[in-house]
PDB file of C-alpha atoms in Angstrom:
ATOM      1  CA  MET A1451     -10.392   2.809  -5.856  1.00  0.00           C
ATOM      2  CA  LYS A1452     -11.387   6.076  -4.169  1.00  0.00           C
ATOM      3  CA  GLY A1453     -14.624   7.752  -4.143  1.00  0.00           C
ATOM      4  CA  SER A1454     -16.459  10.713  -2.240  1.00  0.00           C
ATOM      5  CA  CYS A1455     -19.676   8.817  -2.291  1.00  0.00           C
ATOM      6  CA  TYR A1456     -19.528   5.803  -0.117  1.00  0.00           C
ATOM      7  CA  SER A1457     -22.676   4.036  -1.758  1.00  0.00           C
ATOM      8  CA  THR A1458     -21.175   4.550  -5.199  1.00  0.00           C
ATOM      9  CA  LEU A1459     -17.908   3.382  -4.336  1.00  0.00           C
ATOM     10  CA  ARG A1460     -19.281   0.286  -2.570  1.00  0.00           C
ATOM     11  CA  SER A1461     -21.581  -0.560  -5.402  1.00  0.00           C
ATOM     12  CA  TYR A1462     -18.655  -0.276  -8.119  1.00  0.00           C
ATOM     13  CA  PHE A1463     -16.381  -2.329  -5.857  1.00  0.00           C
ATOM     14  CA  ILE A1464     -19.078  -5.071  -5.641  1.00  0.00           C
ATOM     15  CA  TYR A1465     -19.314  -5.004  -9.447  1.00  0.00           C
ATOM     16  CA  SER A1466     -15.334  -5.121  -9.902  1.00  0.00           C
ATOM     17  CA  HIS A1467     -15.373  -8.158  -7.500  1.00  0.00           C
ATOM     18  CA  PHE A1468     -18.225  -9.911  -9.401  1.00  0.00           C
ATOM     19  CA  ALA A1469     -16.399  -9.302 -12.769  1.00  0.00           C
ATOM     20  CA  ALA A1470     -13.270 -10.791 -11.393  1.00  0.00           C
ATOM     21  CA  GLU A1471     -15.387 -13.825 -10.143  1.00  0.00           C
ATOM     22  CA  CYS A1472     -16.839 -14.375 -13.602  1.00  0.00           C
ATOM     23  CA  LEU A1473     -13.253 -14.327 -15.081  1.00  0.00           C
ATOM     24  CA  GLU A1474     -12.286 -16.835 -12.265  1.00  0.00           C
ATOM     25  CA  ILE A1475      -9.552 -14.525 -10.862  1.00  0.00           C
ATOM     26  CA  GLU A1476      -8.755 -15.063  -7.238  1.00  0.00           C
ATOM     27  CA  THR A1477      -9.208 -11.686  -5.231  1.00  0.00           C
ATOM     28  CA  THR A1478      -8.720 -10.294  -2.000  1.00  0.00           C
ATOM     29  CA  MET A1479     -10.679  -7.267  -0.713  1.00  0.00           C
ATOM     30  CA  GLU A1480      -9.358  -4.651   1.792  1.00  0.00           C
ATOM     31  CA  PRO A1481     -11.451  -2.025   3.428  1.00  0.00           C
ATOM     32  CA  GLY A1482      -9.812   1.161   3.058  1.00  0.00           C
ATOM     33  CA  LYS A1483      -9.886   4.175   5.560  1.00  0.00           C
ATOM     34  CA  LEU A1484     -12.052   7.561   5.330  1.00  0.00           C
ATOM     35  CA  VAL A1485     -10.006  10.541   4.660  1.00  0.00           C
ATOM     36  CA  THR A1486     -11.599  13.715   5.658  1.00  0.00           C
ATOM     37  CA  GLY A1487     -10.358  17.034   4.588  1.00  0.00           C
ATOM     38  CA  VAL A1488     -11.542  20.578   5.705  1.00  0.00           C
ATOM     39  CA  TYR A1489     -10.800  23.545   3.505  1.00  0.00           C
ATOM     40  CA  THR A1490     -11.399  27.188   4.208  1.00  0.00           C
ATOM     41  CA  VAL A1491     -12.096  29.566   1.271  1.00  0.00           C
ATOM     42  CA  ASN A1492     -12.948  33.120   0.879  1.00  0.00           C
ATOM     43  CA  ARG A1493     -16.599  33.948  -0.179  1.00  0.00           C
ATOM     44  CA  SER A1494     -15.219  36.638  -2.583  1.00  0.00           C
ATOM     45  CA  PRO A1495     -12.302  36.175  -4.680  1.00  0.00           C
ATOM     46  CA  VAL A1496     -10.801  39.670  -3.800  1.00  0.00           C
ATOM     47  CA  VAL A1497     -12.601  41.603  -1.226  1.00  0.00           C
ATOM     48  CA  HIS A1498     -14.256  40.903   2.106  1.00  0.00           C
ATOM     49  CA  GLY A1499     -11.393  38.425   3.469  1.00  0.00           C
ATOM     50  CA  LYS A1500     -13.038  38.113   6.920  1.00  0.00           C
ATOM     51  CA  HIS A1501     -16.020  36.208   5.177  1.00  0.00           C
ATOM     52  CA  LYS A1502     -15.009  32.876   4.582  1.00  0.00           C
ATOM     53  CA  ASP A1503     -16.670  29.339   3.981  1.00  0.00           C
ATOM     54  CA  ARG A1504     -15.480  25.947   5.251  1.00  0.00           C
ATOM     55  CA  PHE A1505     -16.028  22.876   3.101  1.00  0.00           C
ATOM     56  CA  LYS A1506     -15.481  19.188   4.318  1.00  0.00           C
ATOM     57  CA  ARG A1507     -14.558  16.644   1.802  1.00  0.00           C
ATOM     58  CA  ASP A1508     -14.778  12.950   2.550  1.00  0.00           C
ATOM     59  CA  VAL A1509     -12.826  10.504   0.537  1.00  0.00           C
ATOM     60  CA  TRP A1510     -13.427   6.601   1.087  1.00  0.00           C
ATOM     61  CA  ASN A1511     -10.635   4.217  -0.033  1.00  0.00           C
ATOM     62  CA  ARG A1512     -10.901   0.680  -0.902  1.00  0.00           C
ATOM     63  CA  LYS A1513      -8.381  -2.005  -2.512  1.00  0.00           C
ATOM     64  CA  LEU A1514      -9.185  -5.052  -4.639  1.00  0.00           C
ATOM     65  CA  ILE A1515      -6.145  -7.207  -4.972  1.00  0.00           C
ATOM     66  CA  LEU A1516      -5.940  -9.710  -8.034  1.00  0.00           C
ATOM     67  CA  HIS A1517      -3.952 -12.866  -7.560  1.00  0.00           C
ATOM     68  CA  ASP A1518      -1.965 -14.721 -10.229  1.00  0.00           C
ATOM     69  CA  ILE A1519      -3.266 -13.329 -13.421  1.00  0.00           C
ATOM     70  CA  SER A1520      -1.801 -13.362 -16.822  1.00  0.00           C
ATOM     71  CA  GLY A1521      -1.002 -10.038 -18.739  1.00  0.00           C
ATOM     72  CA  THR A1522      -3.859 -10.640 -21.424  1.00  0.00           C
ATOM     73  CA  THR A1523      -6.591 -11.578 -18.530  1.00  0.00           C
ATOM     74  CA  ALA A1524      -5.431  -8.402 -16.542  1.00  0.00           C
ATOM     75  CA  ASP A1525      -5.835  -6.255 -19.875  1.00  0.00           C
ATOM     76  CA  VAL A1526      -9.309  -7.676 -20.426  1.00  0.00           C
ATOM     77  CA  PHE A1527     -10.481  -7.290 -16.937  1.00  0.00           C
ATOM     78  CA  LEU A1528      -9.023  -3.659 -16.741  1.00  0.00           C
ATOM     79  CA  SER A1529     -10.540  -2.606 -20.042  1.00  0.00           C
ATOM     80  CA  TYR A1530     -13.960  -3.999 -19.036  1.00  0.00           C
ATOM     81  CA  VAL A1531     -13.870  -2.537 -15.568  1.00  0.00           C
ATOM     82  CA  GLN A1532     -12.434   1.058 -16.408  1.00  0.00           C
ATOM     83  CA  ARG A1533     -14.802   1.273 -19.207  1.00  0.00           C
ATOM     84  CA  ASN A1534     -17.864   1.114 -16.869  1.00  0.00           C
ATOM     85  CA  ILE A1535     -16.459   3.471 -14.095  1.00  0.00           C
ATOM     86  CA  PRO A1536     -18.949   5.854 -12.555  1.00  0.00           C
ATOM     87  CA  ALA A1537     -18.478   9.406 -12.010  1.00  0.00           C
ATOM     88  CA  GLY A1538     -16.795  10.262  -8.715  1.00  0.00           C
ATOM     89  CA  VAL A1539     -14.667   7.140  -8.552  1.00  0.00           C
ATOM     90  CA  THR A1540     -10.934   6.934  -9.322  1.00  0.00           C
ATOM     91  CA  MET A1541      -8.876   3.927  -9.842  1.00  0.00           C
ATOM     92  CA  ALA A1542      -5.246   3.428  -9.662  1.00  0.00           C
ATOM     93  CA  VAL A1543      -3.630   0.272 -10.979  1.00  0.00           C
ATOM     94  CA  THR A1544      -0.308  -1.069  -9.677  1.00  0.00           C
ATOM     95  CA  GLU A1545       1.473  -4.165 -10.705  1.00  0.00           C
ATOM     96  CA  GLU A1546       3.692  -6.240  -8.470  1.00  0.00           C
ATOM     97  CA  ARG A1547       5.885  -9.335  -9.602  1.00  0.00           C
ATOM     98  CA  LEU A1548       7.209 -11.905  -7.164  1.00  0.00           C
ATOM     99  CA  THR A1549      10.551 -13.229  -8.210  1.00  0.00           C
ATOM    100  CA  ASP A1550      13.024 -15.564  -6.750  1.00  0.00           C
ATOM    101  CA  ILE A1551      16.320 -14.185  -4.969  1.00  0.00           C
ATOM    102  CA  PRO A1552      19.268 -15.537  -6.613  1.00  0.00           C
ATOM    103  CA  LEU A1553      21.140 -18.024  -4.093  1.00  0.00           C
ATOM    104  CA  GLU A1554      24.447 -16.284  -4.552  1.00  0.00           C
ATOM    105  CA  PHE A1555      22.936 -13.192  -3.140  1.00  0.00           C
ATOM    106  CA  VAL A1556      21.493 -14.959  -0.223  1.00  0.00           C
ATOM    107  CA  LYS A1557      24.723 -16.614   0.557  1.00  0.00           C
ATOM    108  CA  SER A1558      26.820 -13.331   0.306  1.00  0.00           C
ATOM    109  CA  PHE A1559      24.439 -11.406   2.354  1.00  0.00           C
ATOM    110  CA  TYR A1560      24.554 -13.891   5.390  1.00  0.00           C
ATOM    111  CA  THR A1561      28.271 -14.348   5.360  1.00  0.00           C
ATOM    112  CA  GLU A1562      28.815 -10.719   5.221  1.00  0.00           C
ATOM    113  CA  THR A1563      26.299 -10.019   7.856  1.00  0.00           C
ATOM    114  CA  ASN A1564      27.536 -12.937  10.227  1.00  0.00           C
ATOM    115  CA  ASP A1565      31.035 -11.459   9.824  1.00  0.00           C
ATOM    116  CA  GLN A1566      30.093  -8.057  10.607  1.00  0.00           C
ATOM    117  CA  VAL A1567      28.099  -9.090  13.754  1.00  0.00           C
ATOM    118  CA  LYS A1568      30.979 -11.313  14.850  1.00  0.00           C
ATOM    119  CA  GLU A1569      33.294  -8.282  14.673  1.00  0.00           C
ATOM    120  CA  GLU A1570      31.113  -6.407  16.547  1.00  0.00           C
ATOM    121  CA  VAL A1571      30.588  -8.816  19.227  1.00  0.00           C
ATOM    122  CA  ASP A1572      34.289  -9.465  19.456  1.00  0.00           C
ATOM    123  CA  SER A1573      35.062  -5.700  20.033  1.00  0.00           C
ATOM    124  CA  GLU A1574      32.245  -5.131  22.467  1.00  0.00           C
ATOM    125  CA  PHE A1575      33.591  -8.165  24.434  1.00  0.00           C
ATOM    126  CA  GLU A1576      37.083  -6.959  24.220  1.00  0.00           C
ATOM    127  CA  ARG A1577      36.144  -3.547  25.501  1.00  0.00           C
ATOM    128  CA  LEU A1578      34.121  -5.007  28.382  1.00  0.00           C
ATOM    129  CA  ARG A1579      36.854  -7.482  29.271  1.00  0.00           C
ATOM    130  CA  SER A1580      39.470  -4.524  29.408  1.00  0.00           C
ATOM    131  CA  GLY A1581      37.110  -2.665  31.851  1.00  0.00           C
ATOM    132  CA  GLY A1582      36.724  -5.874  34.108  1.00  0.00           C
ATOM    133  CA  ALA A1583      32.810  -5.791  33.945  1.00  0.00           C
ATOM    134  CA  VAL A1584      32.519  -9.354  32.165  1.00  0.00           C
ATOM    135  CA  GLU A1585      34.267 -12.591  32.778  1.00  0.00           C
ATOM    136  CA  GLU A1586      35.307 -14.503  29.747  1.00  0.00           C
ATOM    137  CA  PRO A1587      32.969 -17.349  28.836  1.00  0.00           C
ATOM    138  CA  SER A1588      34.187 -20.935  29.091  1.00  0.00           C
TER     139      SER A1588
END
């Protein structure tokens, strides 16, 4: 969630967290950062280029993470929360899924990586041994 007014964003964030608690959804709250932008614009659209105004824009960020919810629960929660979003607050929704990595991929990855590391170590050892800097381990 993003908002230019801290109190409005905080109030809506608490509202969203309470709505998730009512639906028995496990949540994690992450405080965000303040992003400040300073903009310089001309006072007049065409003439008087030396006369300028500076505007400062503060954007507050917050993140509410919902854990282990089904698709229908997510739809109900989002429709309820987005319907009551106040002016000056924007919301971006992302979905992440955790899946198992296939065992064949893990095995092939480790065997390829181990073979590459072994070749690199052997070539480095041969290079150093030909220079006489390192003795062969016993």
